[in-house]
Amino acid sequence: MIQAFGLTSNPRKELPPAVDDVSFEVRAGRVTALLGASGAGKTTVLRLMLELQHGRGLTHFRGRPLHRIAHPSREVGVLLGDVPGHPGRTVRGHLRMLCAAAGVPVQRADEVMESVELLSLRDERLGTLSRGMDRRLGLACALVADPHTLVFDDPVGALSVREARRLHGALRAHAVQGGTVLFSTADPKEAARAADHVVTLEQGRVVADQEAVDFARTRLRPRVAVRTPHAARLGALLAQEARSARRSVEVVREGGNRLAVYGSTCADIGEAAFRHGILVHQLADEVGDMGPGAGVGADTCAGDGGSAGVPSARQRAADGERAPAPRRPTVARPSPTGPPRPTATDPPSAGSAEADERALDAGRGAGAAVPQASAAGTDQPAAPGNPHPPVAERTPHEAAEVPGSTARRGSTPRTHATLAPGTTASTLPPPISVRSAPSPLRYEIRRALGISTGFVVGAVVLVVSAVMAVILARIGHTPQARLLAAWPRELPLPPAALGAGLLGALSFGDEFRHPALAADRGTVPRRLGLLTAKLLVSAAVALVLAALAAGTNAEVLHLFYGRELARIPSDWSALGAGWAALVVGCAWAGVLAAGLFRSTTAGLAAVVAVPVVVVPLVQKVWEGPDVRTAAGFPLRVREVLLTQWPFGGERYVAEVLRVVVQPVGGAMTLSLTTLLCAYLLTTLRSRTR
């Protein structure tokens, strides 16, 4: 279940907060709608719950805040806005990448694709999907890690009626199997049709927290708001006149001196009050929210002996409420806190869903009211097909049985439920019985290889490097080492280093532009394991690119000018170490800068800034005396330790030091150290918050 306590957004300047002291509860086994008009604060509430926005308050997911859950994607499935992901990635590739991020078997991608009927589109690119397919993919992304809770923001916006029913059917099936479902919407009809419980927001505050039946009865019909010091007397008179005139009128006591009258007009109520000498302070037509206390108690004009706050079955049908569905068969599930509790396993039928919609649409016109038999107090018993009472009429024991099962989904084999009313061969994916630890390295490899950007950048780098090598050889006066690297003195970096830096910057930049970890609260997490994986993959890509660039340049030079310009230098080991260090350093600078500034452009700018800005500053430090001092360091270490370097190790140490004390090497080391420290600092600060 979800428990939100005092959610409040940070105010901007002198404006009031968009969300102010919002508290509510979402129970397991039920679908809850967060209802509000545009600007009411629905999205802000969800972002505060998921810790994606700074503010005050606390949200518990089954008793724990989200930042204290080791793997949030296994607890909460999220869909905020459009499906995050690179438009050039395939549906299957995107889901497999999320499987690696969540630490679930790769076969899970095919299971969720089958459950949402996306198998036929598994090789389609994300950028080519229609709105309906995009929503299905969003549902699949949320179900990848088999979470207990689903949180969706306006899931059926701009969808067709058929796709909307399909998606709400999937949410219902998830709740039927014991999960917790919360979605936001601006449509009261959608909330009444699809939800069991409705939380209404207005101007950032909770104005109503009701069962769906009470919401449909009190908030979806036009009414007359009356305020009089003689509320009880006026209510009784209106009920008596309605019975005499054989009209359908319902009077709802809202507490104090307030009445809400359904099925009448301001003129009729005013005339009745005038005839009987009753003072009226307010008389106004209203539609929608009744304000605090809506649905607390009701006195119908029929004067029937039922509960004041619960309408009869025939009244509910006339008011546009959903008819109570037949009691579902139950299956026992183990509970971590007690004996097995029964949980409903079969979803509502297609016929009942269509009847609900027709009833809701029929009960929204002006004057929709109770039939004459109801007004006379002659309600008939419920139909045999609907034997159990609605939610408001259940006993505490019955109410606890259906939604109260809090056993983690996936702990036992689940019964497959249909995806949506009226559809066939659509089931939720089976639970995950064995969970492995998330693999950031496997995720990063799938992310890097899942789109063609890396291959295109590599091809462009090789072509440009080869052309520049030929031009430099044609011009002459270029050292052999720079010729093989295609590095003219006029450029701060060779093409291979720039390409490695760009690929490194894209590793984080693409994720912030097209978030890939949708299953992890819809954002790119600052985890050190993910950073390490990105550094390793970017280093491997940079080394491969550097080797291919040097080899391609040598072959092209040999083809155009013969073996003379393509020969390998005598000090190839030191030059190779320096070449590898340069491209890896550029790649790492791109990764760290893009992760720190959340931008690919910032990552590439940091790579270019190293030789342009940092090198002149470092060059004054790494001068001749320091080079000579570093060159003699291995010999002095051997004299102090009185031991020999094994396998000629002092020569390799000297070459590494010679690379480091070069201006570019020193500048790269300094830049990487600074960026890494800044990244770690921001990571720790975000975790502290």
XYZ file of C-alpha atoms in Angstrom:
689
model
C 0.000 0.000 0.000
C 0.978 3.664 -0.345
C 0.769 6.181 2.489
C 1.390 9.845 1.681
C 1.865 12.264 4.579
C 1.858 16.039 4.228
C 3.221 16.323 0.700
C 4.072 19.986 0.061
C 6.017 21.397 -2.874
C 8.548 24.181 -2.514
C 6.946 27.572 -3.297
C 8.370 29.713 -6.085
C 9.113 33.302 -5.067
C 5.931 34.745 -3.563
C 3.558 32.218 -5.145
C 1.864 29.631 -2.924
C 3.056 26.006 -3.250
C 1.494 24.007 -6.060
C 0.770 21.212 -3.565
C 0.021 21.977 0.078
C -0.260 19.335 2.817
C -1.623 16.471 0.702
C -2.182 13.219 2.601
C -3.981 10.095 1.453
C -3.722 6.311 1.406
C -3.769 3.818 -1.461
C -4.610 0.281 -0.399
C -3.358 -2.915 -1.979
C -5.713 -4.859 -4.195
C -7.523 -1.714 -5.294
C -7.302 0.899 -8.048
C -7.117 4.484 -6.782
C -7.609 7.562 -8.951
C -6.023 10.933 -8.199
C -8.572 13.298 -9.736
C -8.141 16.974 -10.450
C -8.434 19.556 -13.181
C -5.416 20.790 -15.092
C -3.173 22.654 -12.651
C -4.639 21.006 -9.560
C -1.254 19.473 -8.666
C -1.671 15.825 -9.674
C 1.700 15.452 -11.424
C 3.461 17.372 -8.655
C 2.002 14.992 -6.065
C 3.252 11.968 -7.993
C 6.723 13.476 -8.441
C 6.915 14.268 -4.728
C 5.865 10.706 -3.912
C 8.569 9.300 -6.199
C 11.205 11.728 -4.846
C 11.697 13.302 -8.252
C 10.985 16.804 -6.968
C 12.168 18.626 -3.875
C 9.597 19.417 -1.236
C 8.323 18.357 2.145
C 6.382 15.360 3.302
C 6.892 11.625 3.309
C 5.588 8.702 1.263
C 5.761 5.071 2.388
C 5.536 2.173 -0.045
C 4.535 -0.807 2.092
C 6.019 0.882 5.128
C 9.290 2.166 3.625
C 10.221 5.429 1.890
C 11.474 4.994 -1.636
C 15.037 6.108 -0.912
C 15.380 3.265 1.594
C 14.365 0.587 -0.915
C 17.417 -1.098 -2.424
C 15.869 -1.620 -5.862
C 12.966 0.818 -6.387
C 12.087 -0.650 -9.782
C 11.102 -3.907 -8.053
C 8.709 -2.082 -5.761
C 7.237 0.653 -7.966
C 6.507 0.637 -11.700
C 6.305 4.180 -13.025
C 4.977 5.836 -16.171
C 5.210 9.630 -16.178
C 4.568 11.301 -19.524
C 5.823 9.693 -22.715
C 7.758 6.435 -22.694
C 11.386 7.354 -21.987
C 13.893 5.880 -24.372
C 15.995 6.677 -27.406
C 13.733 6.902 -30.497
C 16.228 4.831 -32.487
C 16.057 1.859 -30.107
C 13.835 -1.129 -30.854
C 11.028 -2.209 -28.561
C 12.764 -5.475 -27.692
C 16.138 -3.765 -27.242
C 14.646 -1.183 -24.905
C 12.927 -3.798 -22.738
C 16.021 -6.006 -22.632
C 18.051 -3.024 -21.521
C 15.562 -2.438 -18.693
C 15.781 -6.123 -17.778
C 19.537 -5.723 -17.334
C 19.012 -2.588 -15.241
C 16.480 -4.345 -13.005
C 18.504 -7.555 -12.729
C 15.851 -9.851 -14.203
C 16.319 -12.522 -16.887
C 16.288 -11.267 -20.446
C 13.355 -13.585 -21.240
C 11.215 -11.234 -19.151
C 11.195 -8.804 -22.091
C 9.385 -11.316 -24.305
C 6.919 -12.117 -21.509
C 5.835 -8.521 -20.985
C 5.704 -7.891 -24.746
C 3.343 -10.834 -25.097
C 1.209 -9.639 -22.176
C 0.634 -6.216 -23.737
C 0.402 -7.578 -27.304
C 3.597 -5.978 -28.624
C 5.320 -9.097 -29.967
C 4.467 -8.174 -33.551
C 6.176 -4.796 -33.038
C 9.261 -6.050 -31.226
C 11.610 -4.835 -33.982
C 9.958 -1.438 -34.437
C 11.794 1.714 -33.361
C 10.418 3.672 -30.414
C 10.201 6.788 -32.540
C 7.748 5.133 -34.962
C 5.194 3.889 -32.416
C 1.684 5.300 -32.324
C 0.221 6.779 -29.167
C -1.589 3.582 -28.263
C 1.485 1.416 -28.832
C 3.523 3.928 -26.829
C 1.194 3.479 -23.867
C 1.431 -0.303 -24.151
C 5.204 -0.050 -24.141
C 5.004 2.165 -21.064
C 2.957 -0.501 -19.306
C 5.485 -3.139 -20.358
C 8.350 -1.013 -18.998
C 6.555 -0.645 -15.681
C 5.931 -4.420 -15.436
C 9.481 -5.525 -16.324
C 10.641 -5.903 -12.724
C 7.279 -7.333 -11.524
C 6.624 -4.440 -9.093
C 4.015 -4.486 -6.379
C 2.892 -0.896 -7.059
C 2.027 0.878 -10.314
C 2.026 4.686 -10.471
C 0.791 6.194 -13.752
C 0.301 9.855 -14.641
C -2.695 10.322 -16.971
C -2.198 6.906 -18.592
C -5.029 7.165 -21.149
C -4.519 10.751 -22.266
C -5.218 11.152 -26.012
C -5.986 7.428 -26.373
C -8.938 5.916 -28.173
C -11.757 4.396 -26.149
C -10.599 0.874 -26.999
C -6.998 1.512 -25.968
C -8.129 3.263 -22.800
C -10.251 0.248 -21.816
C -7.347 -2.056 -22.544
C -4.986 -0.106 -20.322
C -7.462 0.238 -17.474
C -8.172 -3.477 -17.783
C -4.475 -4.175 -17.262
C -4.417 -1.938 -14.190
C -7.487 -3.724 -12.848
C -5.870 -7.124 -13.438
C -2.772 -5.983 -11.547
C -4.910 -4.881 -8.590
C -6.965 -8.094 -8.655
C -3.753 -10.061 -8.156
C -2.898 -8.111 -5.006
C -0.998 -5.142 -6.420
C -1.422 -1.464 -5.620
C -2.470 0.873 -8.455
C -2.531 4.682 -8.455
C -3.230 6.760 -11.549
C -4.037 10.417 -12.108
C -6.751 11.774 -14.361
C -8.683 14.937 -15.062
C -11.842 13.107 -16.191
C -14.391 12.367 -13.429
C -16.109 9.768 -15.609
C -12.846 7.885 -16.070
C -12.194 7.974 -12.337
C -15.676 6.655 -11.545
C -15.476 3.887 -14.165
C -11.947 2.620 -13.572
C -11.223 3.215 -9.877
C -12.369 1.751 -6.575
C -11.330 4.844 -4.648
C -11.080 8.493 -5.735
C -8.921 11.211 -4.164
C -9.956 14.634 -5.459
C -7.475 17.522 -5.631
C -8.316 21.180 -6.053
C -5.688 23.932 -6.064
C -3.110 21.620 -4.538
C -5.267 20.379 -1.659
C -7.329 17.248 -1.012
C -11.001 18.207 -1.053
C -12.450 14.695 -1.053
C -11.295 11.149 -0.310
C -14.117 8.771 -1.226
C -15.080 5.341 -2.372
C -15.985 5.264 -6.061
C -19.679 4.622 -5.327
C -19.870 7.667 -3.041
C -17.956 9.730 -5.570
C -20.365 8.812 -8.368
C -23.367 9.515 -6.176
C -22.282 12.876 -4.777
C -19.994 14.437 -7.372
C -21.147 13.543 -10.844
C -24.664 14.975 -10.855
C -25.950 18.559 -10.916
C -27.452 19.665 -7.631
C -28.744 22.678 -5.721
C -26.655 23.836 -2.771
C -28.795 25.154 0.083
C -27.653 26.830 3.283
C -30.296 27.513 5.923
C -30.443 27.478 9.736
C -33.451 25.143 9.417
C -31.764 22.499 7.260
C -33.485 19.491 8.859
C -36.955 21.034 8.566
C -36.446 22.145 4.960
C -35.085 18.719 4.010
C -38.118 16.973 5.453
C -40.513 19.368 3.684
C -38.784 18.876 0.335
C -38.963 15.087 0.757
C -42.665 15.263 1.669
C -43.532 17.430 -1.335
C -41.554 15.123 -3.645
C -43.551 12.120 -2.438
C -46.806 13.994 -2.887
C -45.900 15.127 -6.393
C -44.419 11.707 -7.218
C -41.117 13.312 -8.284
C -37.579 11.908 -7.954
C -35.705 14.101 -5.485
C -32.825 13.289 -3.147
C -31.740 15.436 -0.223
C -28.230 15.017 1.168
C -27.323 16.434 4.579
C -23.756 17.732 4.461
C -23.598 18.638 8.120
C -24.416 21.856 9.904
C -26.782 24.075 7.942
C -25.936 22.760 4.453
C -28.102 20.681 2.136
C -27.508 19.297 -1.343
C -30.699 18.629 -3.297
C -30.602 16.411 -6.398
C -33.414 16.336 -8.951
C -34.861 19.758 -8.162
C -34.268 23.401 -9.109
C -33.465 26.625 -7.286
C -36.925 27.977 -8.133
C -38.805 24.995 -6.679
C -36.730 24.954 -3.491
C -37.036 28.733 -3.048
C -40.824 28.630 -3.480
C -41.133 25.768 -0.994
C -39.046 27.642 1.575
C -41.119 30.822 1.055
C -44.420 28.983 1.484
C -43.340 27.532 4.809
C -41.563 30.654 6.072
C -38.067 29.120 6.156
C -35.109 31.486 5.987
C -32.569 30.578 3.248
C -29.040 31.999 3.265
C -27.764 30.365 0.069
C -29.399 28.829 -2.973
C -27.185 27.980 -5.952
C -26.814 25.445 -8.760
C -23.634 23.349 -8.562
C -21.995 20.587 -10.575
C -18.971 18.619 -9.418
C -17.250 19.019 -6.087
C -19.505 19.478 -3.078
C -16.652 20.491 -0.814
C -15.636 18.944 2.479
C -18.035 16.466 3.932
C -19.499 15.248 0.686
C -21.218 11.950 1.004
C -21.093 11.877 4.814
C -24.783 11.369 5.258
C -27.931 11.366 3.131
C -31.652 11.650 3.763
C -33.613 10.663 0.695
C -37.006 12.139 0.014
C -38.391 8.591 0.109
C -37.655 8.274 3.769
C -36.668 4.643 3.433
C -35.290 2.840 6.350
C -31.874 2.046 4.842
C -28.626 3.556 5.869
C -28.643 7.315 5.393
C -25.260 7.411 3.728
C -25.753 4.468 1.335
C -28.127 4.688 -1.633
C -30.198 1.752 -2.714
C -29.305 -0.411 -5.689
C -31.891 1.226 -7.903
C -30.725 4.685 -6.817
C -27.139 3.790 -7.701
C -28.202 2.675 -11.162
C -30.083 5.926 -11.737
C -27.226 8.017 -10.383
C -24.813 6.543 -12.887
C -22.797 4.410 -10.496
C -21.284 1.104 -11.357
C -23.362 -1.902 -10.463
C -21.714 -4.151 -7.910
C -19.934 -6.967 -9.706
C -20.483 -10.603 -8.754
C -18.298 -11.797 -5.914
C -15.094 -13.186 -7.331
C -13.792 -16.575 -6.323
C -10.847 -16.290 -3.996
C -7.587 -18.080 -3.636
C -5.512 -18.186 -0.475
C -2.160 -16.394 -0.526
C 0.482 -16.607 2.167
C 0.734 -13.419 4.179
C 3.972 -12.369 5.886
C 2.060 -11.197 8.951
C -0.576 -13.825 9.491
C -2.692 -16.658 8.061
C -3.482 -16.786 4.358
C -5.947 -14.208 3.160
C -8.304 -14.745 0.250
C -7.608 -12.579 -2.783
C -9.837 -12.086 -5.809
C -8.442 -13.725 -8.912
C -10.829 -13.133 -11.797
C -11.334 -9.703 -13.389
C -14.667 -7.998 -13.986
C -16.526 -9.173 -17.025
C -16.825 -7.192 -20.225
C -20.569 -6.919 -19.851
C -20.389 -5.323 -16.431
C -17.819 -2.795 -17.667
C -20.034 -1.790 -20.583
C -23.050 -1.578 -18.275
C -21.056 0.654 -15.923
C -20.223 3.015 -18.758
C -23.817 3.173 -19.994
C -25.072 3.798 -16.481
C -22.540 6.547 -15.871
C -23.334 8.259 -19.159
C -27.070 7.969 -18.514
C -26.872 9.394 -15.011
C -25.077 12.642 -15.863
C -27.878 14.704 -17.363
C -29.605 17.456 -15.454
C -32.270 16.104 -13.194
C -31.043 12.520 -13.196
C -32.649 11.226 -10.047
C -34.216 8.364 -8.196
C -37.039 6.398 -9.824
C -40.532 6.749 -8.481
C -40.463 3.408 -6.700
C -37.397 4.531 -4.844
C -39.029 7.785 -3.858
C -41.895 5.818 -2.418
C -39.634 3.683 -0.343
C -40.259 0.468 -2.287
C -36.732 -0.486 -3.349
C -36.454 -3.959 -4.770
C -33.728 -6.357 -3.630
C -30.570 -6.642 -5.637
C -30.578 -8.810 -8.718
C -29.583 -12.450 -8.228
C -26.504 -11.896 -10.408
C -25.205 -9.292 -7.942
C -25.435 -11.078 -4.597
C -22.826 -9.202 -2.601
C -23.134 -5.631 -1.292
C -21.085 -2.754 -2.674
C -17.959 -1.557 -0.959
C -19.766 0.886 1.277
C -22.088 -1.871 2.584
C -19.478 -4.528 3.311
C -18.751 -5.537 6.829
C -15.292 -4.655 8.172
C -14.281 -8.296 7.826
C -15.385 -8.469 4.183
C -13.770 -5.144 3.357
C -10.486 -6.351 4.783
C -10.541 -9.589 2.836
C -10.576 -8.295 -0.741
C -8.102 -5.396 -0.816
C -6.114 -6.224 2.278
C -3.763 -8.851 0.888
C -0.317 -7.317 1.136
C 1.739 -10.383 0.238
C 4.362 -9.489 -2.342
C 3.257 -10.236 -5.838
C 5.359 -12.948 -7.304
C 5.923 -14.843 -4.055
C 3.524 -17.550 -5.223
C 2.249 -18.579 -8.666
C -0.393 -16.129 -9.792
C -3.535 -16.812 -11.716
C -3.400 -15.122 -15.095
C -6.046 -12.465 -15.483
C -7.258 -11.072 -18.762
C -5.607 -7.831 -19.780
C -8.799 -5.922 -20.398
C -12.529 -6.514 -20.534
C -13.563 -7.808 -23.898
C -10.069 -8.858 -25.039
C -8.797 -12.382 -25.491
C -5.440 -14.119 -25.166
C -3.969 -11.208 -23.189
C -2.509 -11.983 -19.793
C -0.259 -10.312 -17.343
C 3.279 -11.715 -17.422
C 4.014 -14.471 -14.909
C 5.812 -13.517 -11.707
C 9.573 -13.648 -11.365
C 10.483 -16.486 -9.046
C 14.246 -15.867 -8.859
C 15.692 -12.385 -8.826
C 19.329 -11.774 -9.622
C 21.311 -8.684 -8.697
C 21.139 -5.813 -11.183
C 23.995 -5.782 -13.672
C 25.031 -2.214 -14.547
C 27.733 -3.518 -16.882
C 25.261 -5.678 -18.834
C 22.847 -2.762 -18.949
C 25.524 -0.382 -20.240
C 26.622 -2.798 -22.956
C 23.027 -3.179 -24.148
C 22.566 0.592 -24.012
C 25.690 1.253 -26.085
C 24.975 -1.429 -28.682
C 21.213 -0.909 -28.888
C 21.376 2.115 -31.223
C 23.445 2.954 -34.277
C 24.885 6.210 -32.923
C 28.121 4.619 -31.726
C 28.717 2.831 -34.993
C 28.019 5.967 -37.035
C 30.373 8.056 -34.892
C 33.081 5.398 -35.189
C 32.747 5.242 -38.979
C 32.893 9.024 -39.292
C 35.981 9.173 -37.054
C 37.816 6.556 -39.133
C 37.011 8.295 -42.423
C 38.006 11.744 -41.165
C 41.169 10.366 -39.551
C 42.245 8.610 -42.750
C 41.626 11.693 -44.899
C 43.552 13.912 -42.483
C 46.472 11.464 -42.407
C 46.705 11.533 -46.215
C 46.538 15.342 -46.279
C 49.186 15.684 -43.559
C 51.490 13.269 -45.377
C 50.956 15.257 -48.570
C 51.853 18.531 -46.868
C 54.822 17.065 -45.011
C 56.656 18.326 -41.881
C 54.505 16.142 -39.605
C 56.204 13.764 -37.115
C 55.582 10.065 -37.622
C 53.663 9.671 -34.365
C 51.272 12.536 -35.149
C 50.906 11.286 -38.717
C 49.651 7.873 -37.548
C 47.241 9.595 -35.164
C 46.142 12.147 -37.830
C 46.848 14.901 -35.323
C 47.949 18.186 -36.862
C 49.468 20.760 -34.547
C 46.659 23.203 -35.337
C 44.027 20.948 -33.699
C 43.766 20.526 -29.914
C 42.897 16.816 -30.238
C 42.973 14.173 -32.991
C 39.690 12.873 -34.482
C 39.894 9.585 -32.560
C 40.166 11.397 -29.208
C 37.293 13.705 -30.077
C 35.196 10.705 -31.152
C 35.978 8.870 -27.920
C 34.999 11.963 -25.924
C 31.743 12.295 -27.851
C 30.819 8.647 -27.269
C 31.636 9.048 -23.595
C 29.452 12.148 -23.353
C 26.604 10.351 -25.133
C 26.657 7.546 -22.555
C 25.119 9.908 -20.003
C 23.774 12.632 -22.277
C 21.434 10.319 -24.175
C 19.974 9.026 -20.929
C 19.175 12.497 -19.622
C 17.663 13.421 -22.972
C 15.824 10.107 -23.412
C 15.725 8.506 -19.920
C 16.424 4.793 -20.226
C 15.872 3.647 -16.655
C 12.121 4.135 -16.673
C 11.773 1.268 -14.226
C 13.934 3.160 -11.742
C 11.632 6.084 -10.855
C 11.784 7.534 -14.335
C 15.206 9.115 -13.961
C 18.887 8.315 -14.399
C 20.207 7.281 -10.984
C 23.551 8.465 -9.654
C 24.855 5.078 -8.630
C 28.571 4.410 -8.414
C 28.047 0.970 -9.933
C 26.458 2.532 -13.012
C 29.269 5.096 -13.234
C 31.878 2.348 -13.031
C 30.135 0.415 -15.802
C 30.041 3.490 -18.013
C 33.728 4.183 -17.408
C 34.674 0.607 -18.268
C 32.562 0.449 -21.424
C 33.669 3.892 -22.616
C 37.329 2.966 -22.025
C 36.934 -0.244 -24.031
C 35.190 1.625 -26.858
C 37.887 4.313 -26.833
C 40.705 1.751 -27.024
C 39.013 -0.066 -29.903
C 38.464 3.231 -31.717
C 42.086 4.296 -31.130
C 43.457 0.984 -32.413
C 41.214 1.058 -35.476
C 42.115 4.673 -36.220
C 45.879 4.048 -35.980
C 45.613 0.863 -38.034
C 43.424 2.505 -40.675
C 45.789 5.476 -40.968
C 48.802 3.169 -41.359
C 47.073 1.151 -44.074
C 45.948 4.247 -45.960
C 49.436 5.786 -45.774
C 50.945 2.528 -47.007
C 48.431 2.461 -49.873
C 49.103 6.036 -50.982
C 52.783 6.582 -50.127
C 54.335 3.171 -49.540
C 55.912 1.544 -46.523
C 58.131 4.510 -45.641
C 55.374 6.578 -43.985
C 53.575 3.565 -42.493
C 56.460 2.134 -40.506
C 56.114 1.616 -36.752
C 58.226 4.050 -34.618
C 61.001 2.592 -32.506
C 59.534 3.921 -29.236
C 56.130 2.436 -30.049
C 55.448 1.265 -26.485
C 55.633 4.726 -24.940
C 53.749 6.261 -27.847
C 51.091 3.537 -27.657
C 50.658 4.083 -23.934
C 50.327 7.815 -24.475
C 47.847 7.298 -27.337
C 45.726 4.919 -25.247
C 45.825 7.210 -22.227
C 44.767 10.182 -24.354
C 41.670 8.555 -25.877
C 40.617 6.891 -22.614
C 41.068 10.172 -20.747
C 38.916 11.982 -23.305
C 36.224 9.315 -23.034
C 36.207 9.494 -19.246
C 36.142 13.287 -19.281
C 33.058 13.118 -21.519
C 31.345 10.585 -19.231
C 32.005 12.527 -16.031
C 31.173 15.948 -17.445
C 27.933 14.742 -19.061
C 26.914 12.983 -15.842
C 27.750 16.076 -13.800
C 26.098 18.682 -16.033
C 23.405 16.355 -17.477
C 24.194 17.303 -21.062
C 26.054 15.779 -24.013
C 27.202 19.234 -25.124
C 28.716 19.930 -21.713
C 30.544 16.596 -21.843
C 32.082 17.325 -25.244
C 32.948 20.881 -24.202
C 34.842 19.518 -21.194
C 36.838 17.233 -23.505
C 37.851 20.119 -25.783
C 38.586 22.409 -22.825
C 41.343 20.105 -21.546
C 43.958 20.897 -24.247
C 42.682 24.436 -24.868
C 42.319 25.766 -21.323
C 43.908 23.359 -18.867
C 47.088 22.486 -20.791
C 48.522 26.051 -20.737
C 48.044 26.144 -16.978
C 49.579 22.748 -16.350
C 52.435 23.364 -18.777
C 53.983 25.854 -16.395
C 54.134 23.188 -13.692
C 55.396 20.260 -15.747
C 58.611 21.776 -17.037
C 62.048 20.332 -17.707
C 63.295 19.873 -14.116
C 60.116 18.051 -13.146
C 60.433 15.783 -16.159
C 63.982 14.897 -15.266
C 62.932 14.310 -11.666
C 60.096 11.987 -12.729
C 62.362 10.169 -15.165
C 64.774 9.272 -12.370
C 62.078 8.172 -9.979
C 62.252 4.401 -10.728
C 66.001 4.339 -10.207
C 65.736 6.098 -6.842
C 62.975 3.697 -5.740
C 65.207 0.732 -6.579
C 68.071 2.263 -4.550
C 65.840 2.870 -1.548
C 64.165 -0.543 -1.585
C 67.418 -2.376 -2.432
C 65.593 -4.571 -4.927
C 65.407 -5.089 -8.651
C 62.320 -4.396 -10.774
C 60.990 -7.719 -12.092
C 60.878 -8.244 -15.854
C 62.376 -4.835 -16.578
C 59.481 -3.061 -14.878
C 61.407 0.130 -14.328
C 61.357 0.802 -18.063
C 57.547 0.588 -18.176
C 57.177 2.765 -15.068
C 59.481 5.351 -16.614
C 57.416 5.369 -19.801
C 54.171 5.785 -17.871
C 55.633 8.655 -15.879
C 56.953 10.221 -19.057
C 53.416 10.148 -20.461
C 51.925 11.604 -17.280
C 54.344 14.520 -17.050
C 53.535 15.596 -20.584
C 51.317 18.728 -20.633
C 48.308 16.948 -22.126
C 48.701 13.976 -19.804
C 48.985 16.151 -16.708
C 46.055 18.292 -17.758
C 43.936 15.213 -18.456
C 44.800 13.726 -15.050
C 43.919 16.962 -13.293
C 40.646 17.359 -15.204
C 39.538 13.786 -14.564
C 40.306 14.113 -10.864
C 38.302 17.336 -10.622
C 35.323 15.954 -12.528
C 35.298 12.735 -10.525
C 35.367 14.602 -7.220
C 32.540 16.891 -8.374
C 30.480 13.904 -9.511
C 30.972 12.089 -6.211
C 30.097 15.255 -4.289
C 26.815 15.743 -6.160
C 26.011 12.053 -5.725
C 26.487 12.216 -1.974
C 24.454 15.417 -1.758
C 21.568 13.890 -3.683
C 21.597 10.816 -1.446
C 21.629 13.013 1.674
C 18.621 14.941 0.412
